[in-house]
Amino acid sequence: MAATAKAEHSTDRNHHEGRGAGKPGRALYVVPFVTAPFSWIRPEPWGVHVVPADCWIDPGRAVDRALVTHGHADHARGGHGETVATPETLAIMALRYRTGIEDESGEMPSKATPIEYGETIRLAGGVDATYIPAGHVLGSAQILLEHAGERVVITGDYKRRPDPTCAPFEVAPCDIFITEATFGLPVFTHPPIEEEMAKLLGALGENPEQCVLVGAYALGKAQRVIAELRAAGHHAPIYLHGAMEKMCRLYEEHGVDLGELRLVSDHTKDDMRGSVVVAPPSALNDRWSRRLPDPTTAMASGWMRVRQRARQRNVELPLVISDHADWNELTATIDEVNPAETWITHGREEALLRWCQLGQRRARALAMVGREDEDE
Amino acid sequence: MKAFSTLLDTLVYTTSRNRKLALIAAYLRETPDPDRGWALAALTGELDFPAVKSSTIRNLMKERVDPVLWTLSRDFVGDTAETASLLWPESDAVEDDPANLSETVDALAGLNRTTAPKELPRLLDRLDANGRFALIKLATGGMRIGVSARLAKTAFAQAFDVSVDEVEEYWHALEPPYSDLFAWAADGSEPPDVTGRPRFRPFMLAHPLEETVVDLEDYAAEWKWDGIRIQLVRVTDAEGSAQTRLYSRSGDDISATFPELLDVLPVDAVLDGELLVRGTAQGGEEGGAASFNALQQRLGRKTVSKKMLAEAPAFVRLYDALIVDDNDLREHAWTHRRDALEALMPRLPDSHFDISQLVEARDFDHLAEIREGARDDAIEGLMLKRRDSPYIAGRKVGLWYKWKRDPLLIDAVLMYAQRGSGKRSSFYSDYTFGCWDGDPDAGGELLPVGKAYSGFTDAELKKLDRLVRRTTLNRFGPVREVERTLVFEVAFDSVHSSKRHKSGLAMRFPRIHRIRWDKPVHEADRIDALKALVKD
C-alpha cells in the first residue's frame, strides 16, 4: 500500500479515494502508518482471509469458518467447521456436501449459519459481514465486509443481466472491490438472451424429427435456460439428464417455476423428437447421448462467443449465455462502484488489470488457485 | 455476402465431413455466378489480395483498441480475423445485406497498400460480427475453418455430379471465378479447354507399410528420398511455345522457387520425382544429394539469389512418368511406366535429372536387412510399388506402401510451452524441450534443442496443459516457462547443426514419442548424445 498525501487521516477511508495520488514529491510529508489500512483482509492463493475474525471467503480448503458467496464447486466446498451463506446456497451445499446435515451419530460435522440478503452479522474481531445479491445463480451473494471504517466487497461470481431464477445484482459502494474476471477480455460481449433463445427455438422448429441437446452446467445455467425457454413461450416438456434432476427440484422448492420436466431415462427416443434435452456439458460427447434422437449439439456458455471454443467441444449450435458479467459489464461495474482499489480474483485478470491502469485506477491481480469457470 | 458469411459460420460449427460437403454443395448450387466461383476460390485458398495482410488488420485494430488488450485478446482467441471481428467497434452503418460477394472481391482487389487502411474500415463498418469475420478471412486468406481445398473441390463435384479427379485436372489451368468450370459441371457445357496450358495431376500416394509383408514378385522396391515430392510438367501450346511448371505435393505452383528446372526438360511430359539439392555433403552410393537441411534453405523463397543457385543447385530424382510426349501412361502398369521412364532418361540432361534406382533384394527379409543398413542421410526409407499398379490419384490400399526408417529417439526435458492456435487455442500444446549441456548434478544446464506439438492424445494434452499451468515459472506473452519436471521421449528423423539455435542443433520432424511421467529429469540425455547423431 503506497502512502498518500494526507497521512494524518491514515485510518480514514476517504484517504483511499485519491486515486493516482502518491505523487513522488509529496512523499516527504508522509508519516508511516502505525497499522497499514486493510491489513485485516489478506488474499491468499486458496481464499481471502479475514484476519481479525479468523474466517475465510470461499476457501479452497477446509477451514473452521467459511463465508461462502455461492454454491459452485470452485467457491463452495465441504468440510468446513461452519459455513455462513444465504439459505439457498446452504440448501445447495446440503445437497452437494451435506453441509448443515447431521451424520448417523447425530453430530453435525459441518455447521450451517444462514444469512438473508441485506442482513448483517457481526463476526469476531469487530468485522461486520452483509450479504448482497450477486445475480449469478440462486442464492449467490456478494459479501460486504466492514471493519474500522473500511469497506471491502467480494463479488464472488456475478452478472448484471436479469435472470428469472435469482435476485438481481446490487451495487455496493466500497473502498476495495474484489471482483471476478471470468470474461475479462474485450472480445466477450454477451448478446441479449432473447437472440440466443430464438436461435435455440429456431433449430428446434427446423428439425422436428431430432432433438436439441443443450449442454448447461447443472447448477444455475440449466435452470436459467429452462426458465428463459418458458419465458419465450416454449411450454412443451423439457427432458433432463439424471444429473440435473435434484438441482432443478431444489430450484422449484425455492419458487422458480420450470414447467414440465421429464427424465431422459424414463422415455424412448421417439418421445423426445422435437424436444429440448438439457444435460451437463460433460455428457455432450459422451456415450449417454446415443439414446437421443439424432441430437443437434448446443452449448449454453459465454465461451461460445469464441468459435474455436465451440469447435473444441464439437458444438454445432453455440448459445452465448453466461451467468457472468461480460467485459462491458465488468468495467461498467467497476466505474459504478468506484472503489479506491480493485482486486481481481480469477479469470482473464491481465486484461482487466490493464483496463484499470488505462483509467488510472489502482488495481492488483490476486493469484487465486483452483478458480475456474463452471463450464470449463 | 450474407450467404457467404452464413456458410462460413455454419462450416465452423459442423464437424461431420458429409454435412460440410452437403452445406458447400447446396451453397454452390443455389448461389448465382460469379459469387459461387469467388466462394469456391476462397474455400480453396486461391484468392490473394496483396494489399491486405494480417498486419493490415492488426494495425487497424491497434488504432481502435489498446495494443495490450488487443494482444491479450488475440492470444486467447487464437485467430486474428476472429479477434478483429469481435473487437471491431459496432457501427451505425451496419446494413442488412451490404454487398454481394463479387462486389466485395472487386473492392478488395482494387485496394493498394495506401488505400487499404482507409477503405477496409468502411467495408467493415457495414457488416455485423459474422460478416466482418468472413470479410477478413476473405481478404487475408487462410480460412482455417476446417475445410481443405480438396474438400471444397469434392463438394463441387458432389454438387454437380462430376468426378473430383476431373475437377482437379482442370483446376490449375483455370482462374477464379471459374465460369468455364461451372458452365461445364452445372450447365452441361463443353469441358473447359485446357489444351496447351500446364496443369497439375493429382499425385499417387502410399500407405504406411506397418505390419504388412509383401511378396517381391508382386512389388518393386525403391528408396524413398528425403527431399520434396514434386511434379514437373511441360506442355507446348498451339503456337509452339513450351512452358514448364513445378508443382508441390499439394498442387501449389513452386516454379519460381526453382528457376533452374524450368528450361531443362527437352520434351513435353508430366514426371513425378523427388526434388533434391546437390551439396558438399554427398550421399551414399546413389550420390549427389545433400541433406534435407540444405534443401530447406531454398524452400519457400519467391526469388533466388545467384549465390544460392550456385551453392545448392536443385535436381530431380525421377520416380515415375505420367505422360511422355503425347502419351498418357497413367492407365498402364507401373512396369510399363518404369520402362518408359528408363527409355526417357537418355534424353534428359544428367545435370538436372537422375532416376531413382530400384533396390534389388532376394526376398522381404533381405529387403528389411538392406533397409536397416541404409545410412545415407538422404534416404528416408523404402517405397514398395505394386508392379501392376496404374497411376491413380490419392492413396489406394494395396498399391503403394512407404516403409520409413525407424526414427531416432532421445529423452529431453520440457522447458517452455506455448498455446496452440485454432482448435488448440486455449491449450498449451507446443512444447520446447532441452538436453543437458553437462552433468546435471555438477552444474550442467538445459539448453533448448527442439520444439514439438504432436504425438500425444487429447487426454494427454489436457494433462500436459494442466501441468504447464501448475508449474509456470515465467510468462512471456503466449509462452510459459515451466519448472523442469517432465521428460519427453522425443522421436525425430534426423538432426543437423544450426547457427540459429543456442544448442547449435536443429532436429528434423521432432514429435513426442512417449511422455515419461516416471523419469527424473536428471536422467534425460546430454547434448553430446544428440551431437553424435548429427549428419550434415
PDB file of N, CA, C and O in Angstrom, chain A residues 307, chain B residues 54 57 70 74 77-87 129 132-138 140-143:
ATOM      1  N   ARG A 307     -15.365 -18.877 -31.568  1.00  0.00           N
ATOM      2  CA  ARG A 307     -15.641 -20.029 -32.433  1.00  0.00           C
ATOM      3  C   ARG A 307     -14.831 -21.263 -32.075  1.00  0.00           C
ATOM      4  O   ARG A 307     -15.342 -22.369 -32.045  1.00  0.00           O
TER       5      ARG A 307
ATOM      6  N   SER B  54      -2.387  -9.795 -42.743  1.00  0.00           N
ATOM      7  CA  SER B  54      -2.779  -9.901 -41.342  1.00  0.00           C
ATOM      8  C   SER B  54      -2.323  -8.653 -40.577  1.00  0.00           C
ATOM      9  O   SER B  54      -3.022  -8.152 -39.701  1.00  0.00           O
ATOM     10  N   ILE B  57      -4.699  -5.695 -40.792  1.00  0.00           N
ATOM     11  CA  ILE B  57      -5.811  -5.820 -39.851  1.00  0.00           C
ATOM     12  C   ILE B  57      -5.332  -5.453 -38.444  1.00  0.00           C
ATOM     13  O   ILE B  57      -5.982  -4.703 -37.712  1.00  0.00           O
ATOM     14  N   TRP B  70      -5.498  -5.760 -27.162  1.00  0.00           N
ATOM     15  CA  TRP B  70      -5.558  -6.477 -28.441  1.00  0.00           C
ATOM     16  C   TRP B  70      -4.751  -7.769 -28.349  1.00  0.00           C
ATOM     17  O   TRP B  70      -5.221  -8.843 -28.696  1.00  0.00           O
ATOM     18  N   ARG B  74      -6.098 -11.501 -28.756  1.00  0.00           N
ATOM     19  CA  ARG B  74      -5.652 -12.315 -29.871  1.00  0.00           C
ATOM     20  C   ARG B  74      -5.075 -13.652 -29.372  1.00  0.00           C
ATOM     21  O   ARG B  74      -5.351 -14.712 -29.932  1.00  0.00           O
ATOM     22  N   VAL B  77      -8.067 -15.853 -28.242  1.00  0.00           N
ATOM     23  CA  VAL B  77      -8.948 -16.332 -29.309  1.00  0.00           C
ATOM     24  C   VAL B  77      -8.184 -17.240 -30.276  1.00  0.00           C
ATOM     25  O   VAL B  77      -8.729 -18.217 -30.779  1.00  0.00           O
ATOM     26  N   GLY B  78      -6.916 -16.899 -30.521  1.00  0.00           N
ATOM     27  CA  GLY B  78      -6.106 -17.769 -31.363  1.00  0.00           C
ATOM     28  C   GLY B  78      -6.294 -17.541 -32.851  1.00  0.00           C
ATOM     29  O   GLY B  78      -5.857 -18.358 -33.649  1.00  0.00           O
ATOM     30  N   ASP B  79      -6.953 -16.459 -33.236  1.00  0.00           N
ATOM     31  CA  ASP B  79      -7.189 -16.218 -34.657  1.00  0.00           C
ATOM     32  C   ASP B  79      -7.390 -14.714 -34.848  1.00  0.00           C
ATOM     33  O   ASP B  79      -8.273 -14.121 -34.241  1.00  0.00           O
ATOM     34  N   THR B  80      -6.527 -14.134 -35.686  1.00  0.00           N
ATOM     35  CA  THR B  80      -6.571 -12.680 -35.858  1.00  0.00           C
ATOM     36  C   THR B  80      -7.902 -12.200 -36.423  1.00  0.00           C
ATOM     37  O   THR B  80      -8.486 -11.230 -35.948  1.00  0.00           O
ATOM     38  N   ALA B  81      -8.389 -12.912 -37.442  1.00  0.00           N
ATOM     39  CA  ALA B  81      -9.632 -12.472 -38.085  1.00  0.00           C
ATOM     40  C   ALA B  81     -10.787 -12.488 -37.091  1.00  0.00           C
ATOM     41  O   ALA B  81     -11.575 -11.549 -37.014  1.00  0.00           O
ATOM     42  N   GLU B  82     -10.857 -13.544 -36.315  1.00  0.00           N
ATOM     43  CA  GLU B  82     -11.973 -13.637 -35.372  1.00  0.00           C
ATOM     44  C   GLU B  82     -11.858 -12.587 -34.274  1.00  0.00           C
ATOM     45  O   GLU B  82     -12.838 -11.947 -33.902  1.00  0.00           O
ATOM     46  N   THR B  83     -10.635 -12.402 -33.767  1.00  0.00           N
ATOM     47  CA  THR B  83     -10.442 -11.395 -32.724  1.00  0.00           C
ATOM     48  C   THR B  83     -10.855 -10.023 -33.235  1.00  0.00           C
ATOM     49  O   THR B  83     -11.579  -9.284 -32.564  1.00  0.00           O
ATOM     50  N   ALA B  84     -10.404  -9.698 -34.449  1.00  0.00           N
ATOM     51  CA  ALA B  84     -10.728  -8.385 -35.010  1.00  0.00           C
ATOM     52  C   ALA B  84     -12.231  -8.255 -35.235  1.00  0.00           C
ATOM     53  O   ALA B  84     -12.821  -7.206 -34.955  1.00  0.00           O
ATOM     54  N   SER B  85     -12.871  -9.338 -35.700  1.00  0.00           N
ATOM     55  CA  SER B  85     -14.306  -9.242 -35.959  1.00  0.00           C
ATOM     56  C   SER B  85     -15.074  -8.997 -34.661  1.00  0.00           C
ATOM     57  O   SER B  85     -16.091  -8.327 -34.656  1.00  0.00           O
ATOM     58  N   LEU B  86     -14.575  -9.541 -33.563  1.00  0.00           N
ATOM     59  CA  LEU B  86     -15.255  -9.367 -32.274  1.00  0.00           C
ATOM     60  C   LEU B  86     -14.960  -7.995 -31.657  1.00  0.00           C
ATOM     61  O   LEU B  86     -15.799  -7.422 -30.970  1.00  0.00           O
ATOM     62  N   LEU B  87     -13.758  -7.478 -31.887  1.00  0.00           N
ATOM     63  CA  LEU B  87     -13.364  -6.223 -31.234  1.00  0.00           C
ATOM     64  C   LEU B  87     -13.672  -4.983 -32.066  1.00  0.00           C
ATOM     65  O   LEU B  87     -13.547  -3.871 -31.570  1.00  0.00           O
ATOM     66  N   ALA B 129     -20.759  -8.876 -36.817  1.00  0.00           N
ATOM     67  CA  ALA B 129     -19.551  -9.617 -36.433  1.00  0.00           C
ATOM     68  C   ALA B 129     -19.272 -10.797 -37.370  1.00  0.00           C
ATOM     69  O   ALA B 129     -18.123 -11.026 -37.768  1.00  0.00           O
ATOM     70  N   ARG B 132     -17.991  -9.460 -40.647  1.00  0.00           N
ATOM     71  CA  ARG B 132     -16.609  -8.980 -40.509  1.00  0.00           C
ATOM     72  C   ARG B 132     -15.631 -10.149 -40.524  1.00  0.00           C
ATOM     73  O   ARG B 132     -14.579 -10.085 -41.143  1.00  0.00           O
ATOM     74  N   PHE B 133     -16.012 -11.221 -39.841  1.00  0.00           N
ATOM     75  CA  PHE B 133     -15.170 -12.423 -39.825  1.00  0.00           C
ATOM     76  C   PHE B 133     -14.963 -12.924 -41.254  1.00  0.00           C
ATOM     77  O   PHE B 133     -13.837 -13.179 -41.683  1.00  0.00           O
ATOM     78  N   ALA B 134     -16.056 -13.023 -42.001  1.00  0.00           N
ATOM     79  CA  ALA B 134     -15.969 -13.521 -43.379  1.00  0.00           C
ATOM     80  C   ALA B 134     -15.115 -12.589 -44.232  1.00  0.00           C
ATOM     81  O   ALA B 134     -14.263 -13.039 -44.996  1.00  0.00           O
ATOM     82  N   LEU B 135     -15.321 -11.292 -44.089  1.00  0.00           N
ATOM     83  CA  LEU B 135     -14.574 -10.329 -44.901  1.00  0.00           C
ATOM     84  C   LEU B 135     -13.075 -10.420 -44.616  1.00  0.00           C
ATOM     85  O   LEU B 135     -12.256 -10.445 -45.530  1.00  0.00           O
ATOM     86  N   ILE B 136     -12.713 -10.490 -43.345  1.00  0.00           N
ATOM     87  CA  ILE B 136     -11.291 -10.518 -43.001  1.00  0.00           C
ATOM     88  C   ILE B 136     -10.663 -11.833 -43.458  1.00  0.00           C
ATOM     89  O   ILE B 136      -9.552 -11.859 -43.983  1.00  0.00           O
ATOM     90  N   LYS B 137     -11.392 -12.936 -43.291  1.00  0.00           N
ATOM     91  CA  LYS B 137     -10.892 -14.225 -43.776  1.00  0.00           C
ATOM     92  C   LYS B 137     -10.665 -14.164 -45.286  1.00  0.00           C
ATOM     93  O   LYS B 137      -9.655 -14.633 -45.806  1.00  0.00           O
ATOM     94  N   LEU B 138     -11.633 -13.598 -45.968  1.00  0.00           N
ATOM     95  CA  LEU B 138     -11.568 -13.484 -47.417  1.00  0.00           C
ATOM     96  C   LEU B 138     -10.361 -12.643 -47.822  1.00  0.00           C
ATOM     97  O   LEU B 138      -9.595 -13.002 -48.714  1.00  0.00           O
ATOM     98  N   THR B 140      -7.597 -11.767 -46.093  1.00  0.00           N
ATOM     99  CA  THR B 140      -6.243 -12.152 -45.675  1.00  0.00           C
ATOM    100  C   THR B 140      -5.894 -13.579 -46.076  1.00  0.00           C
ATOM    101  O   THR B 140      -4.742 -13.987 -45.968  1.00  0.00           O
ATOM    102  N   GLY B 141      -6.894 -14.348 -46.532  1.00  0.00           N
ATOM    103  CA  GLY B 141      -6.623 -15.720 -46.959  1.00  0.00           C
ATOM    104  C   GLY B 141      -6.437 -16.621 -45.754  1.00  0.00           C
ATOM    105  O   GLY B 141      -6.423 -16.167 -44.611  1.00  0.00           O
ATOM    106  N   GLY B 142      -6.285 -17.921 -46.009  1.00  0.00           N
ATOM    107  CA  GLY B 142      -6.091 -18.839 -44.887  1.00  0.00           C
ATOM    108  C   GLY B 142      -7.341 -18.943 -44.039  1.00  0.00           C
ATOM    109  O   GLY B 142      -7.428 -18.379 -42.965  1.00  0.00           O
ATOM    110  N   MET B 143      -8.350 -19.637 -44.545  1.00  0.00           N
ATOM    111  CA  MET B 143      -9.650 -19.678 -43.878  1.00  0.00           C
ATOM    112  C   MET B 143      -9.586 -20.346 -42.508  1.00  0.00           C
ATOM    113  O   MET B 143     -10.224 -19.912 -41.574  1.00  0.00           O
TER     114      MET B 143
END
